[in-house]
Each structure stands twice: as structure tokens, then as C-alpha cells.
Short mmCIF file of C-alpha atoms and ligand atoms in Angstrom, two decimals:
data_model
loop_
_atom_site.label_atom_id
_atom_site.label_comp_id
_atom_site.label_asym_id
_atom_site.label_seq_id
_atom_site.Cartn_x
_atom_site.Cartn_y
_atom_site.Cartn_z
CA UNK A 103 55.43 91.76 52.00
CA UNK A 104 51.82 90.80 50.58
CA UNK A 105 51.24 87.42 48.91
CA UNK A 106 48.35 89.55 46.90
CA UNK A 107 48.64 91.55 43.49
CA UNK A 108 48.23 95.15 44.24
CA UNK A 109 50.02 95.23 47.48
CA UNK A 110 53.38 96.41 47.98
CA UNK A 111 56.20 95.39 45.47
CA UNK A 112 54.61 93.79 42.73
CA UNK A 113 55.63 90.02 41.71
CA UNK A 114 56.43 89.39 37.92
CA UNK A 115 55.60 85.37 37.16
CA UNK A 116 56.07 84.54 33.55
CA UNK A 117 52.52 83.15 32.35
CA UNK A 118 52.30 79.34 33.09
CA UNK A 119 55.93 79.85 34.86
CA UNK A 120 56.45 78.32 38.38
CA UNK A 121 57.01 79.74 41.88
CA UNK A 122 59.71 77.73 44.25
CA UNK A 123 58.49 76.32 47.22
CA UNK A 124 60.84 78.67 49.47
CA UNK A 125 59.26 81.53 47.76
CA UNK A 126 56.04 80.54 48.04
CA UNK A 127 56.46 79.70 52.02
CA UNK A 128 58.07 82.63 52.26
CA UNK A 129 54.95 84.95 51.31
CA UNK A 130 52.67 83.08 53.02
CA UNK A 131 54.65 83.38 56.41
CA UNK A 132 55.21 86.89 55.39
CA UNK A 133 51.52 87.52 55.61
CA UNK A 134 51.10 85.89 59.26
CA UNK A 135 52.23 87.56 62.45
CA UNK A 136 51.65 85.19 65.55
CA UNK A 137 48.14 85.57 67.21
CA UNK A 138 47.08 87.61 69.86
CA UNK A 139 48.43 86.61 73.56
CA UNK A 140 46.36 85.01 76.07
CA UNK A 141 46.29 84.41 79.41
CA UNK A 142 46.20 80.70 80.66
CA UNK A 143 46.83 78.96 83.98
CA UNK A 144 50.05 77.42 83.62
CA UNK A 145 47.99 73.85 83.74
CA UNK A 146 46.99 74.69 80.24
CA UNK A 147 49.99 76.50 78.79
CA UNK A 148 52.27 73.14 77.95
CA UNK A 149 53.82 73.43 74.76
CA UNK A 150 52.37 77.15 73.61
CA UNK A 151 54.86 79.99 73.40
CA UNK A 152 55.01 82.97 76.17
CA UNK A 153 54.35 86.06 75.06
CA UNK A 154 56.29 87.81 77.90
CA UNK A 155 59.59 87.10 80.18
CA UNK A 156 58.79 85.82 83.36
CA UNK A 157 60.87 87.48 86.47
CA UNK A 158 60.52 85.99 89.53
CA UNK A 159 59.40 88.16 92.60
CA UNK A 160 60.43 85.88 94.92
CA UNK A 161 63.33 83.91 96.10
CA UNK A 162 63.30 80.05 95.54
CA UNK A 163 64.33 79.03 98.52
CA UNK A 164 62.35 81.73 100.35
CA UNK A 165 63.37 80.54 103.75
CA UNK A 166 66.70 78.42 104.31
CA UNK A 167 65.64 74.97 105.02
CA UNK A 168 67.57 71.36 105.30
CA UNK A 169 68.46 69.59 102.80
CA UNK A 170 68.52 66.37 104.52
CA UNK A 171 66.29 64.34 107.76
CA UNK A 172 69.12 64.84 110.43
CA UNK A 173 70.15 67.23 113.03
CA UNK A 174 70.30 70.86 112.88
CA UNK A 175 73.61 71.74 115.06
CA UNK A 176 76.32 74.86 115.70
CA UNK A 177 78.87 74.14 113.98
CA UNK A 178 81.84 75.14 117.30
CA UNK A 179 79.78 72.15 118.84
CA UNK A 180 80.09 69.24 116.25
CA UNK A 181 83.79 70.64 115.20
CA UNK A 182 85.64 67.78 117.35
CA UNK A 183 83.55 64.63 116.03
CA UNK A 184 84.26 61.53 113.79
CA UNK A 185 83.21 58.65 113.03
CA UNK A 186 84.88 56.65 116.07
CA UNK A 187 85.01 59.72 118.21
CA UNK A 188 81.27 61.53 118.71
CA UNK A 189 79.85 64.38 120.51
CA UNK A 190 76.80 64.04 121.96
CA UNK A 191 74.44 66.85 122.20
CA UNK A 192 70.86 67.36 123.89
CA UNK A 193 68.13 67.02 121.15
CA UNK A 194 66.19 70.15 122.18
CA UNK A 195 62.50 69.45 120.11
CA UNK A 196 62.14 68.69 116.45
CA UNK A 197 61.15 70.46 113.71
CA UNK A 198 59.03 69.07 110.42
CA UNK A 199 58.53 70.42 107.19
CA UNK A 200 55.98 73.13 107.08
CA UNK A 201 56.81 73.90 110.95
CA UNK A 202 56.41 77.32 112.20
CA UNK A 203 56.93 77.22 115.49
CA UNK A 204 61.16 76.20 115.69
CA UNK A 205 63.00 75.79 118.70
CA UNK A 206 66.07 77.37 118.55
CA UNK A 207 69.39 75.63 118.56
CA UNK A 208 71.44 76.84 121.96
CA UNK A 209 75.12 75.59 122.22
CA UNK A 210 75.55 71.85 123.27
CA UNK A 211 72.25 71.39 121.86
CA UNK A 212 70.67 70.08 118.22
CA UNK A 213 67.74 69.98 116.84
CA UNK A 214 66.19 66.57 114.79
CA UNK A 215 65.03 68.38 111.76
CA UNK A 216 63.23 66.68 108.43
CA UNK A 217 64.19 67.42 104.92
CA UNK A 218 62.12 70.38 103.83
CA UNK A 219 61.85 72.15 107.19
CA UNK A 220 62.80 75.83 108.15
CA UNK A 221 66.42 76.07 109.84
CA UNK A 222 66.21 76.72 113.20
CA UNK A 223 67.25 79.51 114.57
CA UNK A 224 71.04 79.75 115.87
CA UNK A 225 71.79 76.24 113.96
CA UNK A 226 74.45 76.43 111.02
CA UNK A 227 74.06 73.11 109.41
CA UNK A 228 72.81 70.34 109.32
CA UNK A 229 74.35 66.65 109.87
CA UNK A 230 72.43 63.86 108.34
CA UNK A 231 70.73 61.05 110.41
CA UNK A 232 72.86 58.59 108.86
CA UNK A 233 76.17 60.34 110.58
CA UNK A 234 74.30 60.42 113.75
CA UNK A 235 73.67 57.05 116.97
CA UNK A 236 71.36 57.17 119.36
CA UNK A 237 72.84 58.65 122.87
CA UNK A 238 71.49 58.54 126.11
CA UNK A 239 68.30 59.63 126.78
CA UNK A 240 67.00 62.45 125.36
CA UNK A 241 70.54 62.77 123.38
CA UNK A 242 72.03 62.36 119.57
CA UNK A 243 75.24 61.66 119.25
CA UNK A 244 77.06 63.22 116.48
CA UNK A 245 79.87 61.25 114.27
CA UNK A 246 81.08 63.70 111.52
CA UNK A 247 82.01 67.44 112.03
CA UNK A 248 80.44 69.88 110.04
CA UNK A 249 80.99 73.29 108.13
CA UNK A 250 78.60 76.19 108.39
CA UNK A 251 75.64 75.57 105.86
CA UNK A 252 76.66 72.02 104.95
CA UNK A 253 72.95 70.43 103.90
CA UNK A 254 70.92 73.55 104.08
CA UNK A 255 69.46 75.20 101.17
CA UNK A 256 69.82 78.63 101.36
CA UNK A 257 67.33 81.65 100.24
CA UNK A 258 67.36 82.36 96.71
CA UNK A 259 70.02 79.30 95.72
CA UNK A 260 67.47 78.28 93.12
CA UNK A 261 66.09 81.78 92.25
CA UNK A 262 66.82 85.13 93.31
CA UNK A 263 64.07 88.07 93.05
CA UNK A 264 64.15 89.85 90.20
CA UNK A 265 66.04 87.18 87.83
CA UNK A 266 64.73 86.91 84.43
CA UNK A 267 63.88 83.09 84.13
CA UNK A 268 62.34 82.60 81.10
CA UNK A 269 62.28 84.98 77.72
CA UNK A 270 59.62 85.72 75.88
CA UNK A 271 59.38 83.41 72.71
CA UNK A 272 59.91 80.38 74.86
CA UNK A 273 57.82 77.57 74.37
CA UNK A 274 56.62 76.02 77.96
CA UNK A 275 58.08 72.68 78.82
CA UNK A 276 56.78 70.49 82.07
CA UNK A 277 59.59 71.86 83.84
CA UNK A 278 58.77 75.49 83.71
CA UNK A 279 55.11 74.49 84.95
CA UNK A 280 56.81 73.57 88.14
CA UNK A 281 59.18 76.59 88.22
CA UNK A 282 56.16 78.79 87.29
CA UNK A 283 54.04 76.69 90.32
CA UNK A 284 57.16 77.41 92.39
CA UNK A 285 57.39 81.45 92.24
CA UNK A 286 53.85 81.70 92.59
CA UNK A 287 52.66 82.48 88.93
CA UNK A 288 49.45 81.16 88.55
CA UNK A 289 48.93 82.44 84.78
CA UNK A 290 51.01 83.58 82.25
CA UNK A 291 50.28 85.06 78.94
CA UNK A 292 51.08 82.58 76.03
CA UNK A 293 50.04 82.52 72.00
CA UNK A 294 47.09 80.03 71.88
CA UNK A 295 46.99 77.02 69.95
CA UNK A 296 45.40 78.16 66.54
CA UNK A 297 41.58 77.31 65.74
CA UNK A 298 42.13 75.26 62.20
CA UNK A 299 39.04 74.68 60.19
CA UNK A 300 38.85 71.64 57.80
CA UNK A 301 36.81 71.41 54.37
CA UNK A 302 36.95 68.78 52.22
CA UNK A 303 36.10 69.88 48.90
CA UNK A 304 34.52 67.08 46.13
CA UNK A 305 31.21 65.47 44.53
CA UNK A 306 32.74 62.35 44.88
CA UNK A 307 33.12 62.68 48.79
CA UNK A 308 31.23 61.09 51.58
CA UNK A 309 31.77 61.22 55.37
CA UNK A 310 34.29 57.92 56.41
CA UNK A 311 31.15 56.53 58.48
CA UNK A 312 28.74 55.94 55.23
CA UNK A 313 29.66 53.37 52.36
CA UNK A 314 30.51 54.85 49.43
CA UNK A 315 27.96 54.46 46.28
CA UNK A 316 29.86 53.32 42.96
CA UNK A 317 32.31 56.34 42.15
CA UNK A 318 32.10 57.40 45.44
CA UNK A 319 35.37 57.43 47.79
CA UNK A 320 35.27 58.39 51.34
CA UNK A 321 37.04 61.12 52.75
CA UNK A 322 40.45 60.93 53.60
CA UNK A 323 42.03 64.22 53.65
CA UNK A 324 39.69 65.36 56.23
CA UNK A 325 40.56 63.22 59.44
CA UNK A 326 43.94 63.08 58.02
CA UNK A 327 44.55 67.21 57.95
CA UNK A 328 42.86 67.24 61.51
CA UNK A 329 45.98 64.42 63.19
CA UNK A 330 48.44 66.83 61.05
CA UNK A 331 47.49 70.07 62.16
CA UNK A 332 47.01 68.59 65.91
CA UNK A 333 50.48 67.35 65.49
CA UNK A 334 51.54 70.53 64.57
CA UNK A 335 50.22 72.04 67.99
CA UNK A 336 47.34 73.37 66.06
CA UNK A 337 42.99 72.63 67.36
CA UNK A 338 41.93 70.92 64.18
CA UNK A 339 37.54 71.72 63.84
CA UNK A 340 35.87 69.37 60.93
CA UNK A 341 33.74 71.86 58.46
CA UNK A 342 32.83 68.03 56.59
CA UNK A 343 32.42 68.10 52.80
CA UNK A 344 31.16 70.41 50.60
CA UNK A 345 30.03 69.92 46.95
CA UNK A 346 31.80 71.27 43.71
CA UNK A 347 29.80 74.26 43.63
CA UNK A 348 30.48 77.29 43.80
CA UNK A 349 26.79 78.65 46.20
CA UNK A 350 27.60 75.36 48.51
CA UNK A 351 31.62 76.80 48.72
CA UNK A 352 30.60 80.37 49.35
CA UNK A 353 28.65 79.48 52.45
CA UNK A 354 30.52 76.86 53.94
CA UNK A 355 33.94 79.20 53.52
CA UNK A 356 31.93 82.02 55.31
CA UNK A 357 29.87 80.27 57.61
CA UNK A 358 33.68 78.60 59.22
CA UNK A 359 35.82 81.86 59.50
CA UNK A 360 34.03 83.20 62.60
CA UNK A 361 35.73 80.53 64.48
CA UNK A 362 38.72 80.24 62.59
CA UNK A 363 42.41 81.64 63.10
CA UNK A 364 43.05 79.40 60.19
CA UNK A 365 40.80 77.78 57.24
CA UNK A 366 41.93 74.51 54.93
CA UNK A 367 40.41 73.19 52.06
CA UNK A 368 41.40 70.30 50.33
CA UNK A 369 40.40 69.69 46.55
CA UNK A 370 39.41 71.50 43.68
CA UNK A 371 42.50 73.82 42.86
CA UNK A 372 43.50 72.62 39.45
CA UNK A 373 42.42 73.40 36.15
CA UNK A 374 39.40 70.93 36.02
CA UNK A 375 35.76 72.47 35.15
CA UNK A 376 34.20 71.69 38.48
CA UNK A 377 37.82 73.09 40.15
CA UNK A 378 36.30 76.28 42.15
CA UNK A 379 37.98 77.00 45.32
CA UNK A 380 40.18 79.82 43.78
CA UNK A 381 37.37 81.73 42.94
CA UNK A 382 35.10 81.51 45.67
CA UNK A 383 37.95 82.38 48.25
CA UNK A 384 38.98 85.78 45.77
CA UNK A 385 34.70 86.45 45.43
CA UNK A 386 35.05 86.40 49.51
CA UNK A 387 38.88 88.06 49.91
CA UNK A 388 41.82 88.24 48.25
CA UNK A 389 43.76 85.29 46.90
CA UNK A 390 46.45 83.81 45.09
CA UNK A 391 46.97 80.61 43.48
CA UNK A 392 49.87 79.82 41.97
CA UNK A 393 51.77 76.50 40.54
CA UNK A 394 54.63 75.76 42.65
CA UNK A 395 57.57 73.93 41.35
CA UNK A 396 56.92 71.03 43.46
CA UNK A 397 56.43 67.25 42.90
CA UNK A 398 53.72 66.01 45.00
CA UNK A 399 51.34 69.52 45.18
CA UNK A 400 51.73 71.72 42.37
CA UNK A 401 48.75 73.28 42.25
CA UNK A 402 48.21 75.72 45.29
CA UNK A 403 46.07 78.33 46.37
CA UNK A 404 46.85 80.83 49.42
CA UNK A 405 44.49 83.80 50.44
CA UNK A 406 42.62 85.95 52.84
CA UNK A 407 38.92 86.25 53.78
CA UNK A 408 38.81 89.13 56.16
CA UNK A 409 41.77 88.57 58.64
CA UNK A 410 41.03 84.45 58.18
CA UNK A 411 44.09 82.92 55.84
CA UNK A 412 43.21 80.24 53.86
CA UNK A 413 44.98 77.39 52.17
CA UNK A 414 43.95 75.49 49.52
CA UNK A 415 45.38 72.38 48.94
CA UNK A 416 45.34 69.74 45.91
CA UNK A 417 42.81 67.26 46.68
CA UNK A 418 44.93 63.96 46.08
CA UNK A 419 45.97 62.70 49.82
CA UNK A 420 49.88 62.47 49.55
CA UNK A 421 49.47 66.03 47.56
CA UNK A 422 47.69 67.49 50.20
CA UNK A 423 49.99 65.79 52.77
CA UNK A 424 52.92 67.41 51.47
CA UNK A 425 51.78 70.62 50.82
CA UNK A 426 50.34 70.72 54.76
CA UNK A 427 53.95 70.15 55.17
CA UNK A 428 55.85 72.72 53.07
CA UNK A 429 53.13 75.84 53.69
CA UNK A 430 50.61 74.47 56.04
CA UNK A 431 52.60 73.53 59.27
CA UNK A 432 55.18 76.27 59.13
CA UNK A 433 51.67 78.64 58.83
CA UNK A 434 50.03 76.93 62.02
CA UNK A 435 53.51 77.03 64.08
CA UNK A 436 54.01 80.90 63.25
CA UNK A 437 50.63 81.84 64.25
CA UNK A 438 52.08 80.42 67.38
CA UNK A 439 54.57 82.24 67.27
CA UNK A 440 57.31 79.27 67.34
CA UNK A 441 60.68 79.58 66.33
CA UNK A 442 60.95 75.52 65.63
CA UNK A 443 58.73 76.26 62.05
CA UNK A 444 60.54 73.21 59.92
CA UNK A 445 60.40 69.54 60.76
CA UNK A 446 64.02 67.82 61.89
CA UNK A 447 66.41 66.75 59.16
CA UNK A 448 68.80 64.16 58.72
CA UNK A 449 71.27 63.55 55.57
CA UNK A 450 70.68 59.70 54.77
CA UNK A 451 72.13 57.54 52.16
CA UNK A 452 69.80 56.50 49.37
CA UNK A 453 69.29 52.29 49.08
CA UNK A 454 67.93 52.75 45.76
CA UNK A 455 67.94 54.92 42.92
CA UNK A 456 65.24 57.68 42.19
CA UNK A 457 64.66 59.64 39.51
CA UNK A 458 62.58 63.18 39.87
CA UNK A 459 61.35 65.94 37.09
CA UNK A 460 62.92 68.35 36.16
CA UNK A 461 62.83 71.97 37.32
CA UNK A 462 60.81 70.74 40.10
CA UNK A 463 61.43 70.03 43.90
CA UNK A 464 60.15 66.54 44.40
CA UNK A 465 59.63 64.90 48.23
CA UNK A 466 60.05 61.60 47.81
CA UNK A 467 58.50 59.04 50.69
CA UNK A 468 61.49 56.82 52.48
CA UNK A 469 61.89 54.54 55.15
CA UNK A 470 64.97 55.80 57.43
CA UNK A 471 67.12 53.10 58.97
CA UNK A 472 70.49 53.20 61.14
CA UNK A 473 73.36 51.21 59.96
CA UNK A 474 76.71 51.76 61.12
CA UNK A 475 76.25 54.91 62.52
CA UNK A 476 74.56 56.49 59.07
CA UNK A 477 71.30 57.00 58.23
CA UNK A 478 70.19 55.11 55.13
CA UNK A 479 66.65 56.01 53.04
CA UNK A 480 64.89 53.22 51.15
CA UNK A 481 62.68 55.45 48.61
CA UNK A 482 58.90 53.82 48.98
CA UNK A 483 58.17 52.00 45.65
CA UNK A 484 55.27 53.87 44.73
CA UNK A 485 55.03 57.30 44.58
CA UNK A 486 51.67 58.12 43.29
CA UNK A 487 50.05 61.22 44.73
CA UNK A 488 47.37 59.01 45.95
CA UNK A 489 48.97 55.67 47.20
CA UNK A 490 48.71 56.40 50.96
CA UNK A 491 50.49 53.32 51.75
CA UNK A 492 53.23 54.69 50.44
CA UNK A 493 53.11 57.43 52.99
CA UNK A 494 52.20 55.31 56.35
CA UNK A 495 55.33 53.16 55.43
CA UNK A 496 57.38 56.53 55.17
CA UNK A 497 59.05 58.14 57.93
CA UNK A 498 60.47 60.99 56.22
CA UNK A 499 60.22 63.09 52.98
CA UNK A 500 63.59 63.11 50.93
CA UNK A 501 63.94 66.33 49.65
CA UNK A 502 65.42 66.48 45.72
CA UNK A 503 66.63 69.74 44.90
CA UNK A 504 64.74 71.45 41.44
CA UNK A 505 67.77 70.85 39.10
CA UNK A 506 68.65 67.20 39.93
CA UNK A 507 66.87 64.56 38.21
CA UNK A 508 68.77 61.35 38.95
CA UNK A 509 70.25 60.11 41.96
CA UNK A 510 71.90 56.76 42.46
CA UNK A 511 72.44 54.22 45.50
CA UNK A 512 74.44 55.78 48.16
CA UNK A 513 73.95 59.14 46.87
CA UNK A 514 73.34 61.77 49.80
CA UNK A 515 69.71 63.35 50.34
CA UNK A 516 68.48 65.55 53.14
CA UNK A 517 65.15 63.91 55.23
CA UNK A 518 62.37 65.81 56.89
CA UNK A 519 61.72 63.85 59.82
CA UNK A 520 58.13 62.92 59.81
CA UNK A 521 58.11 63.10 63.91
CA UNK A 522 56.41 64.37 66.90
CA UNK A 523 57.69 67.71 67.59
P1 LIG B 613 41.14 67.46 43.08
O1 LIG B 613 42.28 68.13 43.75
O2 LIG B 613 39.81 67.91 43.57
O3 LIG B 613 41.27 67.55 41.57
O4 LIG B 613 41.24 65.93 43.45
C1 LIG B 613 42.35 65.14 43.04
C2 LIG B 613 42.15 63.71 43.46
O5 LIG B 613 42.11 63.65 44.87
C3 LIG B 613 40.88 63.08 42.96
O6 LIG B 613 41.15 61.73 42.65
C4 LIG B 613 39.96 63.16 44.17
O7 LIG B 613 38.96 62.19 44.19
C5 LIG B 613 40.93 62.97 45.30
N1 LIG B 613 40.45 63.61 46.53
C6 LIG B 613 40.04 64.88 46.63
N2 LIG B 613 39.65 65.16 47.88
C7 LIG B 613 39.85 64.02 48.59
C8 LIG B 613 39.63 63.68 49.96
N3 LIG B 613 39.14 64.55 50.82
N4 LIG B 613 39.93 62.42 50.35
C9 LIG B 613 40.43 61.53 49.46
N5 LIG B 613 40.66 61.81 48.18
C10 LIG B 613 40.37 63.03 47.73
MG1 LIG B 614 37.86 67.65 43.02
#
């Protein structure tokens, strides 16, 4: 379903009423299939999401081969040894791993043969070098009997031809890079990381390399969005800052989307006179901004310019933080087309009490420990949308449900994990 007025079922908010955060995740994922496959080498396709099963043509082994360095044998002539009681057999040649040439074992005879290398033909196993003494010349002597195919890996034990190995929707670990390397697929067609364009949005804003003049503050949000959305598997691309007005907006929105699978601004969505982001994105596309019953990040705007979505967030840092995490991240992992959209959670004990609004979700900051097996939360002691302290000593956002406005020490609240995924 839409996210915009005039498309599909139509949304009734009461006038100044809020919109829960599920909801309002809910129509923004609504609005975002995953992008368009690509192909990659599978060099480049750690961590992205296949966009087709991958069958195997081939079998893994494709040849039998030994398992061990040893001595390829028949297994009639070794059936009489042990350890104080060997046969002894003429070593008829050698074979090494990657050999193509193989002598063939002919009875009363073995074969020295390297881990890795093609069974020879008429052998049946193989009996490793540690079971084996030299003999007299030009002869192995063999201490330990053996059944047919013990240490030989046989065709197709790992894969066999036409076996589904991995389904679409799977996101590619190092270990299917070397399964992929091992069938012989070179490339394989995977959602690509999304491009995510950054704009700060503020008069008061300069780049973090100048000094700020008096009223000035440098810009946090910006190199702070681009670690977020690269930790969310997203390529974050710096737009800078743009001014408080609405000409300066308008061409920095339009002059990023080429480039974009996603757009973020940061700044100027509330109610203040010099708050314009709203309206430029809805002069460009469509648009919706709505307040979200949520404590850091009510304000929020969502919308469309072309096929480009674009977020804007509430300017404060831990505001804009949070909201990247409620709508933001679970945006940039669809458009991958991941099935892992939330962060972790853990149910930890609280080591203090907290109070929260009412009729609003609020994420409070905490510092997780492990003691006796339980996870306990010590709520940060400042919680001001724009102490960012607060937020590099946090680990994990406690999550307070809408109605409850009081918890006390040792009460129960769920944690996002604030961790590399
Ligand atoms: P706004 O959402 O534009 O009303 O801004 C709310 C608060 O966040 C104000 O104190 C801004 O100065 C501050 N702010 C906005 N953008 C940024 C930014 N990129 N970095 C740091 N602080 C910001
Ligand atoms: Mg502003």
C-alpha cells in the first residue's frame, strides 16, 4: 500500500494525532521492493543477497581422489596385515596432486599417492603413510588392512550435479565464496549494496574540517548517517550541507537523485519558520510527513522524487540516530532485499528507574552488562536528543512500549542491540 494521500486505501489521522512507529515503518517498507539484481564476481558479492538459487553443474569431488599422503592399494592384497604382521607390496610409481598421467595399481603392487591426487586406476583405498615402514628396496610395507574406499573421497560426496545449494534470498557468507569458487561459478546475480545520499540540512552548519564562527556548530549528522548506513550494508555518498532555503534545497535534492537508490536529509522537519524540507521534497514528488509517536524523532518526513525515496529526519543527532534506526535501516536492508531487517534483541533488567511520556514509544540509551547469566541495562543519565555522549556510551536502545510511563529497577525491557550485523 502507498505511504501517499491519493493512492490506494486512504489513511484517516485525526489532525495533530500521531502515527505508531510500526505503522509508520510499515508504509515506508511497503513502498520499497528490493533493487534490481546484478551480476558480480563472487569476490565482490560478500554479504549482498542472491537473487537466484545456485545449482551446481558439477560434482564436488569431480574425480575420486585420496584423502590422505599414503599408499593407494587393492584391498584382497592388504586384507592379511597388522600392525606386527605386514605385507609388503612393490611401490609401482607415485602419483601427486594435479597428476594426470597415473600408474595403475596391479595386484601385489601400491602406489605412494599425496593427499589431493586422482585414485589410480585398479586401487580401492588408500592406507595412510603413517600405517606404512619402509621395505626393501623399491617396496612399502603395509601394517593395517583396509576396506574398499577407506581415505578416498569419492565423486560428488561434497556435491552432486544438479543439487540446489543455495536459495535465492540468501545472503553470501565467506563460505559460499569458496563453494561458489569450487563448482566453477565465477558470477552470480546478487541485490547491490544501495547508493545512499547524505544532506545535512541547516544555516547553522559547517563542514567538520572548518571552525565554527559564534552560533555555528559543525556537522555531525552527516559523517555520522554515512558509518550508519555503511553499517547497515548500505554505500553512504556525502551531498555536504545545504542552507535553510528552499532554491538551495530544490537543487541539491535534484542534483543527488541521479545517483541515488536512496536520499537522507537531516534537519529542518519541524514546525520552525526556516523548517523546509517537507515542501521542497512534495514541490519535487510526493511526500508525507507525519508525527510519529516516538520519543527521540517525532517529527518525520518520508517521500518520493521520481523512483528516489527520501527520508527526512529531525535534525538533532540522537533524533536522527534513532529514527535511521526505526525507518532508515530497515529501508536500506529491504532495498537489499534482506530478510534480517531489525537489529538483535535481548530482554535485560533495568539498574535504574526511567520514566517515559505518555502515548509515546520512547528508546531509551543503556549500557548492557552480563551478570549471572542475565542481561542487565543501566539507562544513560542523560537523554537529551542532542547529548551524543549519551549515545557512544550506549550499546543498545531500550524500547518502552507507548502506554507505560514508569518503570522501576529490575523491571524487564526489550534491547535493540546496537551491533555489527
Ligand atoms: P532541526 O531539526 O533543523 O530543527 O534541528 C534540531 C537541532 O539539531 C538544532 O539544534 C540543530 O542545530 C541540530 N542539528 C541539525 N542538523 C545537525 C547536524 N547535521 N549536525 C549536528 N546538529 C544538527
Ligand atoms: Mg534546522
Amino acid at each position: 500500500m502507498s505511504p501517499f494521500a491519493g493512492e490506494g486505501r486512504a489513511e484517516v489521522t485525526d489532525p495533530g494525532g500521531l502515527i505508531s512507529v510500526d505503522r509508520w515503518r510499515e508504509l515506508i517498507l511497503g513502498d520499497l521492493p528490493a533493487l534490481d539484481a546484478i551480476e558480480l564476481r563472487i569476490q565482490d558479492a560478500l554479504g549482498l543477497v542472491l537473487a537466484e538459487p545456485v545449482e551446481s553443474d558439477e560434482a564436488v569431488p569431480s574425480f575420486a581422489n585420496s584423502a590422505m599422503d599414503g599408499y593407494a592399494v587393492r584391498v584382497d592384497d592388504v586384507a592379511g596385515a597388522g600392525v606386527d604382521d605386514p605385507v609388503e607390496l612393490r611401490i609401482a610409481g607415485e602419483v601427486r596432486a594435479g597428476a594426470s598421467e597415473l600408474t595403475a595399481v596391479g595386484p601385489g603392487s601400491a602406489v605412494a599417492i599425496m593427499t589431493g591426487a586422482p585414485l589410480p586406476p585398479g586401487a580401492e583405498a588408500v592406507v595412510p603413510v603413517e600405517s606404512t615402514s619402509a621395505g626393501a628396496s623399491g617396496r612399502i610395507r603395509i601394517h593395517r588392512a583396509a576396506r574398499k574406499g577407506d581415505h578416498v573421497r569419492g565423486v560428488g560426496e561434497d556435491v552432486s550435479p544438479g543439487q540446489q545449494l543455495l536459495p535465492a534470498g540468501h545472503r553470501i557468507r565467506p563460505a559460499d565464496v569458496g563453494l561458489l569458487a569450487a563448482i566453477g561459478r565465477s558470477r552470480v546475480h546478487v541485490r547491490p549494496a544501495p547508493r545512499v545520499v547524505i544532506l545535512s540540512t541547516g544555516d547553522e552548519l559547517v563542514p567538520l574540517e572548518q571552525r565554527p564562527e559564534p552560533g555555528r556548530i559543525r556537522d555531525a549528522n552527516g559523517p555520522m548517517l554515512g558509518a550508519l548506513v555503511r553499517q547497515a550494508g548500505g554505500l553512504p555518498y556525502s551531498a555536504g550541507i545545504v542552507r535553510d532555503d528552499r532554491k538551495a534545497m530544490m537543487y541539491a535534492f535534484d542534483s543527488n537523485l541521479g545517483h541515488a537508490d536512496l536520499l537522507i536529509a537531516t534537519g529542518g522537519v519541524s514546525a520552525g519558520a526556516y523548517d523546509h524540507v517537507q515542501e521542497v521534497i512534495g514541490k519535487l514528488g510526493k511526500v508525507r510527513a507525519e508525527k510519529v509517536a516516538v520519543k527521540p524523532g517525532m517529527p518525520q518526513v518520508y517521500g518520493r522524487i521520481g523512483t528516489t525515496p527520501v527520508f527526512g529526519l529531525p535534525g538533532n543527532p540522537v533524533s536522527s540516530f534513532v529514527s535511521f534506526e526505526l525507518f532508515v535501516r530497515p529501508a536500506i536492508r529491504a532495498l537489499q532485499g534482506r530478510a534480517d531487517v531489525a537489529r538483535p534483541q535481548v530482554t535485560a533488567r533495568l539498574t535504574r528507574a526511567v520514566s517515559a511520556p505518555a502515548h509515546k514509544r520512547t528508546f531509551v540509551r543503556v549500557r548492557l552488562k552480563r551478570e549471572a547469566g542475565r542481561w542487565t541495562a543501566e539507562p544513560g543519565s542523560s537523554q537529551g536528543s542532542h547529548v551524543l555522549t549519551s549515545l557512544v556510551r550506549a550499546d543498545g536502545l531500550a524500547d518502552i512500549p507507548e502506554e507505560v510511563t514508569s518503570l522501576a529497577v529490575g523491571d524487564e525491557v526489550t534491547v535493540h542491540l546496537l551491533v555489527d550485523t
